[in-house]
PDB file of C-alpha atoms and ligand atoms in Angstrom:
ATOM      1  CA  UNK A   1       1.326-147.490  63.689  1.00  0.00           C
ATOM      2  CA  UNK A   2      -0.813-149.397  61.574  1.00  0.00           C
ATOM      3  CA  UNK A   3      -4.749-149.694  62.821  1.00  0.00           C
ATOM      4  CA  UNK A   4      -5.379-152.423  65.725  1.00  0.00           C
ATOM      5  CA  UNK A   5      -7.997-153.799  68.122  1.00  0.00           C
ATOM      6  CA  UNK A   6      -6.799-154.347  71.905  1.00  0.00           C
ATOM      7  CA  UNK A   7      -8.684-156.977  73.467  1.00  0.00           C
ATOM      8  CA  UNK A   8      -8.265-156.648  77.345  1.00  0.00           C
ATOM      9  CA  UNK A   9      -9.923-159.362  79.596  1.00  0.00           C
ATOM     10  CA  UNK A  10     -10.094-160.327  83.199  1.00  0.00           C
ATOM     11  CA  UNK A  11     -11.774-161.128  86.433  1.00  0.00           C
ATOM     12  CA  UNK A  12     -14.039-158.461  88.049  1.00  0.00           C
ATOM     13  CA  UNK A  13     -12.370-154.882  89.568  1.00  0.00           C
ATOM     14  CA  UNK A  14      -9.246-155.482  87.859  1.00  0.00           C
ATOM     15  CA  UNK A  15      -8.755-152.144  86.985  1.00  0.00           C
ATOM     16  CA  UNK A  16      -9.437-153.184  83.263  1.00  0.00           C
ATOM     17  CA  UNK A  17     -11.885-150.267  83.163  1.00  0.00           C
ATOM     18  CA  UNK A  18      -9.357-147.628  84.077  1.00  0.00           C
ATOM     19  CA  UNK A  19      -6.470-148.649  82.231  1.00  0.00           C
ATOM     20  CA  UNK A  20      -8.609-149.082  79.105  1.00  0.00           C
ATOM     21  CA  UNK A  21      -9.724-145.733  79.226  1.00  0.00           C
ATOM     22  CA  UNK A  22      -6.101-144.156  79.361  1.00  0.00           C
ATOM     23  CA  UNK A  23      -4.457-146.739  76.724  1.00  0.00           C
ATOM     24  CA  UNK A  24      -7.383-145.809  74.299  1.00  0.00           C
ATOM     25  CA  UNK A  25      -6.761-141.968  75.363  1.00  0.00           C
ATOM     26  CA  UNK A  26      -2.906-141.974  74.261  1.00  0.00           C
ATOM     27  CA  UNK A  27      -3.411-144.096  71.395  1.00  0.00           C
ATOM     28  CA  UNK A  28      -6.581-141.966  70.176  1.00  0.00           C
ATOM     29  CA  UNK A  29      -8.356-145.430  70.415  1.00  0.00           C
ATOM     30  CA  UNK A  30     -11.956-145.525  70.945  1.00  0.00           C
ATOM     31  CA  UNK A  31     -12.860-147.913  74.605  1.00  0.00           C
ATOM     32  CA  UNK A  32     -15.699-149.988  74.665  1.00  0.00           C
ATOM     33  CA  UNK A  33     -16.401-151.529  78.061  1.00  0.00           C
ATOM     34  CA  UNK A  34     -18.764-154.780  76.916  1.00  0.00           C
ATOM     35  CA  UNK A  35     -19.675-154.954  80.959  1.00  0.00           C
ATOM     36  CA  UNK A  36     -21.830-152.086  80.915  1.00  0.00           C
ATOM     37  CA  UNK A  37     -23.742-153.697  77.586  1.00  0.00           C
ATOM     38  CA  UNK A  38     -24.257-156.951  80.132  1.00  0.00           C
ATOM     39  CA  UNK A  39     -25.530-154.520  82.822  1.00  0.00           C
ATOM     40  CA  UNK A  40     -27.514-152.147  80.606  1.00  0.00           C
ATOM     41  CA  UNK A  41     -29.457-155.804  79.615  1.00  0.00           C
ATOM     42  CA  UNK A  42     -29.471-156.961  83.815  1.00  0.00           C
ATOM     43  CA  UNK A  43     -30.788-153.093  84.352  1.00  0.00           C
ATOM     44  CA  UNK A  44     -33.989-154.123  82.078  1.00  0.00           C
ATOM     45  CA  UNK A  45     -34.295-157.627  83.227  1.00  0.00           C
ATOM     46  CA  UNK A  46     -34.666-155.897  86.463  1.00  0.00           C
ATOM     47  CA  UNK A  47     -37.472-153.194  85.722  1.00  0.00           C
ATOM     48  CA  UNK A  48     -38.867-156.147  83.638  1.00  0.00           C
ATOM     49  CA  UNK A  49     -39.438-158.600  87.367  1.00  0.00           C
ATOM     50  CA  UNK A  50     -36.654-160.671  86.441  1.00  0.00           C
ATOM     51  CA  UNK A  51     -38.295-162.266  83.483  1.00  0.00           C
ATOM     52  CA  UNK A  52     -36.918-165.276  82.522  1.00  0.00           C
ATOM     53  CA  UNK A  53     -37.495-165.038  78.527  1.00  0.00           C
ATOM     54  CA  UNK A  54     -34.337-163.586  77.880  1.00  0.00           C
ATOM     55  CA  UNK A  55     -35.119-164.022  73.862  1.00  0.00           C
ATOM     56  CA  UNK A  56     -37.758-161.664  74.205  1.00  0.00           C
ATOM     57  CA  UNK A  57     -36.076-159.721  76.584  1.00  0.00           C
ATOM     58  CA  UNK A  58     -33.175-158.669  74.301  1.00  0.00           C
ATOM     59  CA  UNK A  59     -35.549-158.468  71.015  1.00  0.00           C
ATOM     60  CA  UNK A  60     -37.603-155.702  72.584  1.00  0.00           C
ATOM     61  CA  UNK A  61     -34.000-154.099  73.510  1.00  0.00           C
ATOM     62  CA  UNK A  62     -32.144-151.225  71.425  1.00  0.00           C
ATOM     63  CA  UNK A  63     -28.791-150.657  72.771  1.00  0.00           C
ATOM     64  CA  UNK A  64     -26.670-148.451  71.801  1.00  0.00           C
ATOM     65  CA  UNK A  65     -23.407-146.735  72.679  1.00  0.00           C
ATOM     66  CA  UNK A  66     -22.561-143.488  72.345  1.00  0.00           C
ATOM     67  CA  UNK A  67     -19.275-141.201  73.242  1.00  0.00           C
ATOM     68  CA  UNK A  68     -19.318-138.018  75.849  1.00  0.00           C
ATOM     69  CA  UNK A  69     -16.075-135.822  75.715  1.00  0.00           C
ATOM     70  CA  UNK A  70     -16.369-135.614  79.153  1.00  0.00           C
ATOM     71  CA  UNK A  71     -18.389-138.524  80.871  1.00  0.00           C
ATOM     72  CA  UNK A  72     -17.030-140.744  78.183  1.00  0.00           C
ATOM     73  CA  UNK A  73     -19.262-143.827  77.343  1.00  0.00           C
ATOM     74  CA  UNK A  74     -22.777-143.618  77.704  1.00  0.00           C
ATOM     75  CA  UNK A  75     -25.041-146.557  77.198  1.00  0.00           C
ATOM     76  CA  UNK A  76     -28.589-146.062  75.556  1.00  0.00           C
ATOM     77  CA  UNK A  77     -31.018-148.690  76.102  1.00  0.00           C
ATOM     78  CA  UNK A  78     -34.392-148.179  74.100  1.00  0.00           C
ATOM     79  CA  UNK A  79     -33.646-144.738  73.941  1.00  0.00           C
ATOM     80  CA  UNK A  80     -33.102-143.859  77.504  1.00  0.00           C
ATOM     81  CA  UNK A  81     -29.293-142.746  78.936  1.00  0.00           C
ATOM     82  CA  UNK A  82     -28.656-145.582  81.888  1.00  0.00           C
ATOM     83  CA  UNK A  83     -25.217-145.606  81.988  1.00  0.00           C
ATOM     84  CA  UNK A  84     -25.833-143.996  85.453  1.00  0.00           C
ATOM     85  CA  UNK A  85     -27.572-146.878  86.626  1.00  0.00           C
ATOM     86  CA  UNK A  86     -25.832-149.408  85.556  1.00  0.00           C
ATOM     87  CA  UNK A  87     -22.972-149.743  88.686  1.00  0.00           C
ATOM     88  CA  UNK A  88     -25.941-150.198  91.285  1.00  0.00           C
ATOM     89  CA  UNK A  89     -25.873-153.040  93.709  1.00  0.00           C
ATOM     90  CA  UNK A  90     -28.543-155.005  92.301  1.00  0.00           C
ATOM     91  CA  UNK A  91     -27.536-154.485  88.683  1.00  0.00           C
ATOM     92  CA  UNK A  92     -24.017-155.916  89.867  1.00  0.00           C
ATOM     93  CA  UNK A  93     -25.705-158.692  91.549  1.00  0.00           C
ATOM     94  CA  UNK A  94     -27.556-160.168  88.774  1.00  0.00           C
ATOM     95  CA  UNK A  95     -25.183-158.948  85.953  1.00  0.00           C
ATOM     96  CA  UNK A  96     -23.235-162.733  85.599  1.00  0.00           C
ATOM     97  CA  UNK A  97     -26.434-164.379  85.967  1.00  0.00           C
ATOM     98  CA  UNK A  98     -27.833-162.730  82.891  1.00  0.00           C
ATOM     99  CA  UNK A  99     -24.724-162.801  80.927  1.00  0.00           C
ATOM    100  CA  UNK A 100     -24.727-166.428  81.141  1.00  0.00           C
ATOM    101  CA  UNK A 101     -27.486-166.824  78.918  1.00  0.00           C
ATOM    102  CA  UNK A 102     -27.581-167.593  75.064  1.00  0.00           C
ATOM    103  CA  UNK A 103     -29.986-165.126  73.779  1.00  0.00           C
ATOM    104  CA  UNK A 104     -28.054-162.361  75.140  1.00  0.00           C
ATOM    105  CA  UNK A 105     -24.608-163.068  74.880  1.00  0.00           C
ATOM    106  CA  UNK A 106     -25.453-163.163  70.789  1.00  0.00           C
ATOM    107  CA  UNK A 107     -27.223-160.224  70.748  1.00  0.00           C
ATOM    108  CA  UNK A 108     -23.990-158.537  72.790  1.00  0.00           C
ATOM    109  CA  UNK A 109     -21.323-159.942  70.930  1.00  0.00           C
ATOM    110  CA  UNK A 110     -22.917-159.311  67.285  1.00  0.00           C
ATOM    111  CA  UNK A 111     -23.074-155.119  68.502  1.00  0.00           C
ATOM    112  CA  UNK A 112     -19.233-156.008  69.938  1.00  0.00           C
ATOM    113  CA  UNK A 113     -18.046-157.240  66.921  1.00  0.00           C
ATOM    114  CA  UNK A 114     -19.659-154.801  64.838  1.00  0.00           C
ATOM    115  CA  UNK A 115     -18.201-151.616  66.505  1.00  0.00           C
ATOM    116  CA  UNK A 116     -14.790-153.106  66.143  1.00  0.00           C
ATOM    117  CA  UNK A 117     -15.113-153.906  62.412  1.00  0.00           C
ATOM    118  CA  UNK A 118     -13.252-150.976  61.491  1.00  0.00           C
ATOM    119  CA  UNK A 119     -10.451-151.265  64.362  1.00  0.00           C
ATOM    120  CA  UNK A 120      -9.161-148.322  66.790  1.00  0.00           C
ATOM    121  CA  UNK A 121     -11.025-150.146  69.228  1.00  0.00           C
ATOM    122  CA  UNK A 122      -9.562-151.231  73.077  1.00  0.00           C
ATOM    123  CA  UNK A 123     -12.250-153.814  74.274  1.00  0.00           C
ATOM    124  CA  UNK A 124     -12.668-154.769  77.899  1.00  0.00           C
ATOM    125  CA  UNK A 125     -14.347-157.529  78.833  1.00  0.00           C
ATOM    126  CA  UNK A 126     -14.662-161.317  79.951  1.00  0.00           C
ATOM    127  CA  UNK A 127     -14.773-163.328  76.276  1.00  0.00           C
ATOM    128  CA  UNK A 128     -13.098-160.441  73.911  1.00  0.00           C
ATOM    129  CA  UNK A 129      -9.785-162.151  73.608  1.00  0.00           C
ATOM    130  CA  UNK A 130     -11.242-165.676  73.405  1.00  0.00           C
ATOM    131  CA  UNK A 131     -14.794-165.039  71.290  1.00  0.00           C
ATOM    132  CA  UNK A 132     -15.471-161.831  70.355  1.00  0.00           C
ATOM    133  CA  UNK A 133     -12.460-160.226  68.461  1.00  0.00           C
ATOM    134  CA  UNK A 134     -10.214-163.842  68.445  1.00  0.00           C
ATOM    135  CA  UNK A 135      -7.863-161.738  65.771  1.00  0.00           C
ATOM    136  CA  UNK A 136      -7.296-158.538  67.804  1.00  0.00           C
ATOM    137  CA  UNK A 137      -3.552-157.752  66.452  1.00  0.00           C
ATOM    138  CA  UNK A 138      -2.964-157.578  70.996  1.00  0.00           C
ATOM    139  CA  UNK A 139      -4.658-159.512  74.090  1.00  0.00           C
ATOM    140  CA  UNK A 140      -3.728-158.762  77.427  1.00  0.00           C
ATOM    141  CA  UNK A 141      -5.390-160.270  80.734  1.00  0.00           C
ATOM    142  CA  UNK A 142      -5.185-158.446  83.261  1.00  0.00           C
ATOM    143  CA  UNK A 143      -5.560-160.056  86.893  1.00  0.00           C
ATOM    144  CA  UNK A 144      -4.880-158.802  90.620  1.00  0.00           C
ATOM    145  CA  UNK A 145      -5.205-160.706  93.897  1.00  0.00           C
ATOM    146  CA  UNK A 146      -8.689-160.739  95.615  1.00  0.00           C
ATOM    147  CA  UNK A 147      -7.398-158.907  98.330  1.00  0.00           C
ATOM    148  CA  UNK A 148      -6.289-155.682  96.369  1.00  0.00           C
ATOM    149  CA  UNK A 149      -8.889-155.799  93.921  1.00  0.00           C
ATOM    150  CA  UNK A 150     -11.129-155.510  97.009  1.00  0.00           C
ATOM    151  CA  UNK A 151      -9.752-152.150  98.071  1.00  0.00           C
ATOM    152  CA  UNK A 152      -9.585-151.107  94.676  1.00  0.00           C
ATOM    153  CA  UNK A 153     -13.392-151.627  94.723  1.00  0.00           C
ATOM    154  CA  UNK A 154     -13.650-149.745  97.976  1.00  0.00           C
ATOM    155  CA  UNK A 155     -11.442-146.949  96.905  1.00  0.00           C
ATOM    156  CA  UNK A 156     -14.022-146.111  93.520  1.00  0.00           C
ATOM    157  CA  UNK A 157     -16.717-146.363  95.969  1.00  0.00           C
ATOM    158  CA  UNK A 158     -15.712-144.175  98.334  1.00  0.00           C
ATOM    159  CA  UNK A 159     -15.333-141.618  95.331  1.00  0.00           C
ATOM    160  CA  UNK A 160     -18.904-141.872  94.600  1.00  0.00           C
ATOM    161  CA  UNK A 161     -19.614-141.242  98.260  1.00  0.00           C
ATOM    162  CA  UNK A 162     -20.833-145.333  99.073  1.00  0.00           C
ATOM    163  CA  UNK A 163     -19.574-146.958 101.941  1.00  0.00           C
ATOM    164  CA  UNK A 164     -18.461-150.426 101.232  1.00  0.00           C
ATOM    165  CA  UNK A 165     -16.778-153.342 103.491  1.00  0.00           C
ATOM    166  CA  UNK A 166     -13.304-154.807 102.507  1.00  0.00           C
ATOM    167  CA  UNK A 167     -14.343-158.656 103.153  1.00  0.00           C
ATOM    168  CA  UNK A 168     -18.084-158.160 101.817  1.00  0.00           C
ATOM    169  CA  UNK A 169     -16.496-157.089  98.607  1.00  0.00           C
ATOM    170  CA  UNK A 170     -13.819-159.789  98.452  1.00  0.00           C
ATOM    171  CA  UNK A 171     -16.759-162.541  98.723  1.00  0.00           C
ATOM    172  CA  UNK A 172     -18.818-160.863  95.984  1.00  0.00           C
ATOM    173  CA  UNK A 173     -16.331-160.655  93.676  1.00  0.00           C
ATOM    174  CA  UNK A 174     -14.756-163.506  94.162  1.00  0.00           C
ATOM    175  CA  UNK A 175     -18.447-164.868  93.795  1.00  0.00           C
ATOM    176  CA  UNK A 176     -18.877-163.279  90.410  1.00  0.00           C
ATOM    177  CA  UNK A 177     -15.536-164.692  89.075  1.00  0.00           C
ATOM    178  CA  UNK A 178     -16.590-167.955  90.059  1.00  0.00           C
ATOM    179  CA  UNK A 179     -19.599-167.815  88.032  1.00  0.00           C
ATOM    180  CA  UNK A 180     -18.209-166.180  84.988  1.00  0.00           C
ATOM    181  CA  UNK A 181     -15.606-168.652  85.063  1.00  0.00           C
ATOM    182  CA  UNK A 182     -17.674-171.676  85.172  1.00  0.00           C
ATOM    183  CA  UNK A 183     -20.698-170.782  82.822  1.00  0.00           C
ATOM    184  CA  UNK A 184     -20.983-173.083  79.958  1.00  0.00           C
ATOM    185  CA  UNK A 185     -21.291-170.119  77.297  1.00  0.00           C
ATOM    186  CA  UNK A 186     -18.044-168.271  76.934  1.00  0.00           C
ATOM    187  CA  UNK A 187     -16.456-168.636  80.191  1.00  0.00           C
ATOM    188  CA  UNK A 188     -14.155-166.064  81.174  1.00  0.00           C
ATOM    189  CA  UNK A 189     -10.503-167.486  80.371  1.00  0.00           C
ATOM    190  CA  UNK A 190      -7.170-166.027  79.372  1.00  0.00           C
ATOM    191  CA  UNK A 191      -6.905-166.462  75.237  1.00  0.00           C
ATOM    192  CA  UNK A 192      -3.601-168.764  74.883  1.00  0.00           C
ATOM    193  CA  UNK A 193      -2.102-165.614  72.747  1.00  0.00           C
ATOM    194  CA  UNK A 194      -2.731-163.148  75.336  1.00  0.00           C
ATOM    195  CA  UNK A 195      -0.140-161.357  77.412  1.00  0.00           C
ATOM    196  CA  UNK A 196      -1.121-161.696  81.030  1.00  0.00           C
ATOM    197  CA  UNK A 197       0.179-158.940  83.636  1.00  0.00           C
ATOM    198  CA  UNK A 198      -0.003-159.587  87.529  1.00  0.00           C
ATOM    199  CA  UNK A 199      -1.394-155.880  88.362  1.00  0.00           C
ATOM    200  CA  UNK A 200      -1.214-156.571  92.228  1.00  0.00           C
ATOM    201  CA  UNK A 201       1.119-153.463  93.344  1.00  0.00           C
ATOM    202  CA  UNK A 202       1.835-151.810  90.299  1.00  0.00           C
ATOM    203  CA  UNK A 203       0.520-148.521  89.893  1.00  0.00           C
ATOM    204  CA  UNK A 204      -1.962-147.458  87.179  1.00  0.00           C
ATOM    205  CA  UNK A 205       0.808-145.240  85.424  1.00  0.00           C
ATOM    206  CA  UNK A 206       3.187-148.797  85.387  1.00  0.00           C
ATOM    207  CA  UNK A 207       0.305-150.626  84.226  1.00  0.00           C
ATOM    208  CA  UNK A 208      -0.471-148.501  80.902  1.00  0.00           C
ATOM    209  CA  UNK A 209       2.907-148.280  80.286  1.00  0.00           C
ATOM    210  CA  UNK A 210       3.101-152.330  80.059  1.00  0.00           C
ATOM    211  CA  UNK A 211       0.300-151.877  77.669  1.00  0.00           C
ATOM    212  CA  UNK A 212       1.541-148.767  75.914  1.00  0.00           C
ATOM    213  CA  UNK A 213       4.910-150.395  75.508  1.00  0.00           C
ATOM    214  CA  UNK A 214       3.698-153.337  73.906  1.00  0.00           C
ATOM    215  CA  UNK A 215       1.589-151.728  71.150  1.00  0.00           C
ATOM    216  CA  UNK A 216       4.855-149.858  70.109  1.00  0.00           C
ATOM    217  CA  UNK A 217       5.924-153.423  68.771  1.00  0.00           C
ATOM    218  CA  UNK A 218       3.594-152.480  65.931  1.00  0.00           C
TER     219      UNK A 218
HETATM  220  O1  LIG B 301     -16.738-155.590  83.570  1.00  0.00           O
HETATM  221  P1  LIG B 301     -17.963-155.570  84.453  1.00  0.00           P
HETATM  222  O2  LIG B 301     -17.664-155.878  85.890  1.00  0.00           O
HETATM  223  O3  LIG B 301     -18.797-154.353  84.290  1.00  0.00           O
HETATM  224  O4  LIG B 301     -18.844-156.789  83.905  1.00  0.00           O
HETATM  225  C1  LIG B 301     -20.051-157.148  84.532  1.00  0.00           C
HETATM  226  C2  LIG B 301     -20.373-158.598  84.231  1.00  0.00           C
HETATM  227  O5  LIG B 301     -20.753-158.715  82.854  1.00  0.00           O
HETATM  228  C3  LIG B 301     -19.274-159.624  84.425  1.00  0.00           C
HETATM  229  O6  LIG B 301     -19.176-160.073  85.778  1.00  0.00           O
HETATM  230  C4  LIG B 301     -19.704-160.739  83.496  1.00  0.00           C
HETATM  231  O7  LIG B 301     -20.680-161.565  84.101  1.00  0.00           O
HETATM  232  C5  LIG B 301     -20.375-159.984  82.367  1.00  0.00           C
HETATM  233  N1  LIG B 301     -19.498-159.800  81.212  1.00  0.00           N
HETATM  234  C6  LIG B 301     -19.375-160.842  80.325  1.00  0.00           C
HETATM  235  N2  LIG B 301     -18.662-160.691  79.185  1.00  0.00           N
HETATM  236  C7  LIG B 301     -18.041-159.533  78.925  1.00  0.00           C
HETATM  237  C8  LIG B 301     -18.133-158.444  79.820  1.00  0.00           C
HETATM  238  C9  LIG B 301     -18.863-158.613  80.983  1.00  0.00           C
HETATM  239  O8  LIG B 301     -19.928-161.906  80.557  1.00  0.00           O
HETATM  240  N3  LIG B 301     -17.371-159.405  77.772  1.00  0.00           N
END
């Protein structure tokens, strides 16, 4: 199989996460999930009182990414490991808010499109398909109804031993996919290229398959 970049894009707990992670483990592909970048940023606009110069805010930022064997991708933001901060409530509730904004979708995108240059790479994101890699050799988007990606959400929660509530979670993310959808920069839209699977009741085996199955026409 000659060398390619998977773009994968979609609305909020699609599952793009998980099935990123096992494509890019069968294909000996490296994952980069851009979302944590976007909430490694939100995590210092935070700490930093929700400043609103987001110029300065991502000039005074090194981020980096780095690979675990077993935690998988950690995120280094001016030389501190957040990754384990970066799935917190508040983080998640300002993460679309900050993304929206010039100054740091460029700086995101450049590091993006720099750690694909040399291809292996399977991408997740909102914009990958449609800005950020708009040659990547395959682009799927990935969707699920509200409703399932709800208990998804619940499900991983559970697992990291927070209680969560079904309808809350349906309102915030369909809140978030609302914004990301609408912002002026980069919206999150399916690429016209890209191969769109319905993951509502498939299982995460079916789902890599899909993907798995596609690269093969390589
Ligand atoms: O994928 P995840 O849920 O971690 O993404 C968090 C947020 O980061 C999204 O809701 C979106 O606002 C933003 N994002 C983005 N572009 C990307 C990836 C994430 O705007 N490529």
């Amino acid at each position: 199989m000659k060398p390619i970049n998977i773009a994968l894009d979609g609305p909020a707990a699609a599952g793009k996460s998980t099935i990123a992670k096992r494509v890019a483990a069968k294909l000996s592909m490296i994952y980069v999930d851009t979302g944590a970048m976007y909430r490694a940023i939100t995590y210092k606009y935070l700490q930093l009182n929700k400043t609103e110069d987001f110029s300065s805010l991502v000039q005074s930022s090194v981020l980096s990414l780095t690979y675990d064997e077993e935690k998988g991708q950690r995120v280094i933001l001016d030389n501190q490991d957040v990754t384990d901060y970066l799935r917190e409530n508040d983080v998640t509730n300002h993460v679309s808010y900050v993304a929206s904004k010039e100054p740091v979708r460029t700086f995101a995108v450049e590091k993006q499109q720099e750690l694909a240059e040399k291809k292996g790479i399977v991408m997740d994101g909102r914009d990958i398909g449609t800005v950020v890699l708009p040659e990547a050799e395959l682009k799927v988007y990935m969707i699920a109804s509200v409703e399932e990606r709800a208990i998804r959400r619940q499900k991983d929660n559970e697992l990291r031993g927070i209680q969560s509530n079904v309808e809350q979670l349906k309102q915030e993310i369909s809140d978030r996919d609302q914004y990301d959808m609408n912002r002026e920069i980069s919206p999150l839209k399916k690429a016209e290229d890209a191969i769109t699977i319905d993951t509502t009741g498939m299982s995460i085996e079916d789902v890599t398959n899909e993907i798995l199955n596609l690269v093969s026409k390589f």
